[in-house]
Amino acid sequence: MTLNKLSFANIVYNNKITCYSIVMEKIYKRFIQLPAHETFFLWGPRQSGKSTFLKETFQSAFWVDLLLPHAYRRYMSKPELLIEEVTLQSPELVVIDEIQKVPRLLDAVHWMIENLGTHFVLCGSSARKVKRGHANLLGGRGLRFEMYGLSGAEIGDDLDFMALLNKGYIPSIYTSRRPKPYLNAYVSQYLKEEIAEEGLVRNLPAFSEFLNIAALSDTEPVNYTTIARDVGVAVTTVKGYFEILEDTLIGKFLPTYKKRPKRRISIAPKFYFFDVGVVNFLAKRGPMEVGSELLGKAFENWVFHELTCYNSYREAYAEFFHWRLTSGIEVDFIINHIDCAIEAKASANIRQNHLKGLRELKKEHPETRNLVLVSLDAHDRMSEDNILILHASTFLKKLWDGEFFS
């Protein structure tokens, strides 16, 4: 299929819509598939491509952009205006962008679904006000989808692993030749200023320091006490800050796998930021190359990102865990209660000691079906005890072919 590089192409197939995103004349087929004739929420971090996708996909929809000051003021003071406007114009579909800014609109949305049969697309970059404010979630009538930054599979043949691990997954930043100014703007204008404007934190300097320290522990088990001491706030405050990062879609926790432990395990969850470029900027990492000390953490973040994208876009509904003994031996990812165990190692030369975690897990849980080590080693192979050693590109293909999910 030939696509015009100055536009978007949208395909409806089996009542699902697929979008092709163009960033700086590069065409990326986004793997997210949205229903063509349903009401749904679309959540995702800022600049992941949600609004552009929706504008190009639903061009004939009645559009409400709550980022516009006048629109925000109108609906904030009188949400029933939306009912009057939709009743008059009778659109088949209404798109509300940044719905979290006026959660009271969800009562009007619910009424229109019930009484007018209108379909809605409700887009947002923060679910905190909706969740914490006990807003109307449409009685289960609204499906939920999430959109993330670019996955390696979406980039396709043009994928540059080192560029992705250094710049991150935000489309406009990945394609930029000067990513640092854009990352600086993203961090300062969104992660700090907008969170402050939303009234989510009272002490912005402390929150800013928390962001920097939390970035240093990306992919690591969370130690609330240590972070609280370093930031100079209470442990409860740090836990609240992490909740803000979750609710604003800036990161996710990865819980510990605790089923039938034979040895003492660590119970602390890990935390993964949504974008490794943002982590690199906050943690003040320099350019990373193969063999650099911090590349391993960036690589692990990327593997988690790919697993998350696949799980969401392919509607696999898998559960993810990590496994870690108190001795420090660990396995990065476990899928669906030992369906598959995956270890990420950013090494171009995999040795026996890199397989230790997977082997210890197999001793603890012999029912583990698949053991996979993802690396930068160019030689795909199977170890003598059936551990599959894959280069990142091979892992990417097998993942999106559905080989690691039952």
mmCIF file with all atom_site columns, N, CA and C in Angstrom, residues 4 6 13 56 63 96 116 120 174 299 325 345 356 369 394 397:
data_model
loop_
_atom_site.group_PDB
_atom_site.id
_atom_site.type_symbol
_atom_site.label_atom_id
_atom_site.label_alt_id
_atom_site.label_comp_id
_atom_site.label_asym_id
_atom_site.label_entity_id
_atom_site.label_seq_id
_atom_site.pdbx_PDB_ins_code
_atom_site.Cartn_x
_atom_site.Cartn_y
_atom_site.Cartn_z
_atom_site.occupancy
_atom_site.B_iso_or_equiv
_atom_site.pdbx_formal_charge
_atom_site.auth_seq_id
_atom_site.auth_comp_id
_atom_site.auth_asym_id
_atom_site.auth_atom_id
_atom_site.pdbx_PDB_model_num
ATOM 1  N N  . ASN A 1 4   ? 0.516   8.625   1.141  1.00 0.00 ? 4   ASN A N  1
ATOM 2  C CA . ASN A 1 4   ? 0.958   9.996   0.952  1.00 0.00 ? 4   ASN A CA 1
ATOM 3  C C  . ASN A 1 4   ? 1.716   10.443  2.186  1.00 0.00 ? 4   ASN A C  1
ATOM 4  N N  . LEU A 1 6   ? 2.359   13.241  3.276  1.00 0.00 ? 6   LEU A N  1
ATOM 5  C CA . LEU A 1 6   ? 1.907   14.480  3.897  1.00 0.00 ? 6   LEU A CA 1
ATOM 6  C C  . LEU A 1 6   ? 0.566   14.307  4.583  1.00 0.00 ? 6   LEU A C  1
ATOM 7  N N  . TYR A 1 13  ? -11.031 -2.192  9.523  1.00 0.00 ? 13  TYR A N  1
ATOM 8  C CA . TYR A 1 13  ? -11.065 -3.628  9.223  1.00 0.00 ? 13  TYR A CA 1
ATOM 9  C C  . TYR A 1 13  ? -11.611 -4.336  10.455 1.00 0.00 ? 13  TYR A C  1
ATOM 10 N N  . GLU A 1 56  ? -7.123  13.069  12.786 1.00 0.00 ? 56  GLU A N  1
ATOM 11 C CA . GLU A 1 56  ? -7.041  12.554  11.425 1.00 0.00 ? 56  GLU A CA 1
ATOM 12 C C  . GLU A 1 56  ? -7.985  11.378  11.204 1.00 0.00 ? 56  GLU A C  1
ATOM 13 N N  . TRP A 1 63  ? -15.981 18.027  17.809 1.00 0.00 ? 63  TRP A N  1
ATOM 14 C CA . TRP A 1 63  ? -14.731 18.023  18.571 1.00 0.00 ? 63  TRP A CA 1
ATOM 15 C C  . TRP A 1 63  ? -14.773 19.028  19.724 1.00 0.00 ? 63  TRP A C  1
ATOM 16 N N  . ILE A 1 96  ? -13.868 14.225  22.876 1.00 0.00 ? 96  ILE A N  1
ATOM 17 C CA . ILE A 1 96  ? -13.517 15.181  23.925 1.00 0.00 ? 96  ILE A CA 1
ATOM 18 C C  . ILE A 1 96  ? -12.057 14.950  24.283 1.00 0.00 ? 96  ILE A C  1
ATOM 19 N N  . LEU A 1 116 ? -29.557 9.687   23.814 1.00 0.00 ? 116 LEU A N  1
ATOM 20 C CA . LEU A 1 116 ? -29.406 10.119  22.427 1.00 0.00 ? 116 LEU A CA 1
ATOM 21 C C  . LEU A 1 116 ? -28.721 9.084   21.547 1.00 0.00 ? 116 LEU A C  1
ATOM 22 N N  . PHE A 1 120 ? -18.955 8.357   21.926 1.00 0.00 ? 120 PHE A N  1
ATOM 23 C CA . PHE A 1 120 ? -17.945 9.309   22.372 1.00 0.00 ? 120 PHE A CA 1
ATOM 24 C C  . PHE A 1 120 ? -16.550 8.681   22.342 1.00 0.00 ? 120 PHE A C  1
ATOM 25 N N  . TYR A 1 174 ? 12.118  11.020  19.063 1.00 0.00 ? 174 TYR A N  1
ATOM 26 C CA . TYR A 1 174 ? 12.905  9.945   18.453 1.00 0.00 ? 174 TYR A CA 1
ATOM 27 C C  . TYR A 1 174 ? 13.432  10.370  17.090 1.00 0.00 ? 174 TYR A C  1
ATOM 28 N N  . PHE A 1 299 ? 18.051  -0.554  28.329 1.00 0.00 ? 299 PHE A N  1
ATOM 29 C CA . PHE A 1 299 ? 17.622  -1.717  27.548 1.00 0.00 ? 299 PHE A CA 1
ATOM 30 C C  . PHE A 1 299 ? 16.474  -2.442  28.236 1.00 0.00 ? 299 PHE A C  1
ATOM 31 N N  . LEU A 1 325 ? 15.291  -12.817 44.401 1.00 0.00 ? 325 LEU A N  1
ATOM 32 C CA . LEU A 1 325 ? 15.647  -13.359 45.709 1.00 0.00 ? 325 LEU A CA 1
ATOM 33 C C  . LEU A 1 325 ? 16.295  -12.270 46.561 1.00 0.00 ? 325 LEU A C  1
ATOM 34 N N  . LYS A 1 345 ? 19.545  -8.287  28.915 1.00 0.00 ? 345 LYS A N  1
ATOM 35 C CA . LYS A 1 345 ? 20.968  -8.010  29.106 1.00 0.00 ? 345 LYS A CA 1
ATOM 36 C C  . LYS A 1 345 ? 21.503  -7.256  27.888 1.00 0.00 ? 345 LYS A C  1
ATOM 37 N N  . LYS A 1 356 ? 22.277  -16.914 34.962 1.00 0.00 ? 356 LYS A N  1
ATOM 38 C CA . LYS A 1 356 ? 22.108  -17.391 36.340 1.00 0.00 ? 356 LYS A CA 1
ATOM 39 C C  . LYS A 1 356 ? 20.704  -17.172 36.866 1.00 0.00 ? 356 LYS A C  1
ATOM 40 N N  . ARG A 1 369 ? 7.578   -22.515 31.519 1.00 0.00 ? 369 ARG A N  1
ATOM 41 C CA . ARG A 1 369 ? 7.542   -23.118 30.188 1.00 0.00 ? 369 ARG A CA 1
ATOM 42 C C  . ARG A 1 369 ? 8.599   -22.569 29.240 1.00 0.00 ? 369 ARG A C  1
ATOM 43 N N  . THR A 1 394 ? 15.424  -10.097 16.955 1.00 0.00 ? 394 THR A N  1
ATOM 44 C CA . THR A 1 394 ? 14.726  -11.381 16.874 1.00 0.00 ? 394 THR A CA 1
ATOM 45 C C  . THR A 1 394 ? 13.621  -11.447 17.915 1.00 0.00 ? 394 THR A C  1
ATOM 46 N N  . LYS A 1 397 ? 10.567  -9.505  16.759 1.00 0.00 ? 397 LYS A N  1
ATOM 47 C CA . LYS A 1 397 ? 9.744   -10.221 15.783 1.00 0.00 ? 397 LYS A CA 1
ATOM 48 C C  . LYS A 1 397 ? 8.930   -11.322 16.440 1.00 0.00 ? 397 LYS A C  1
#
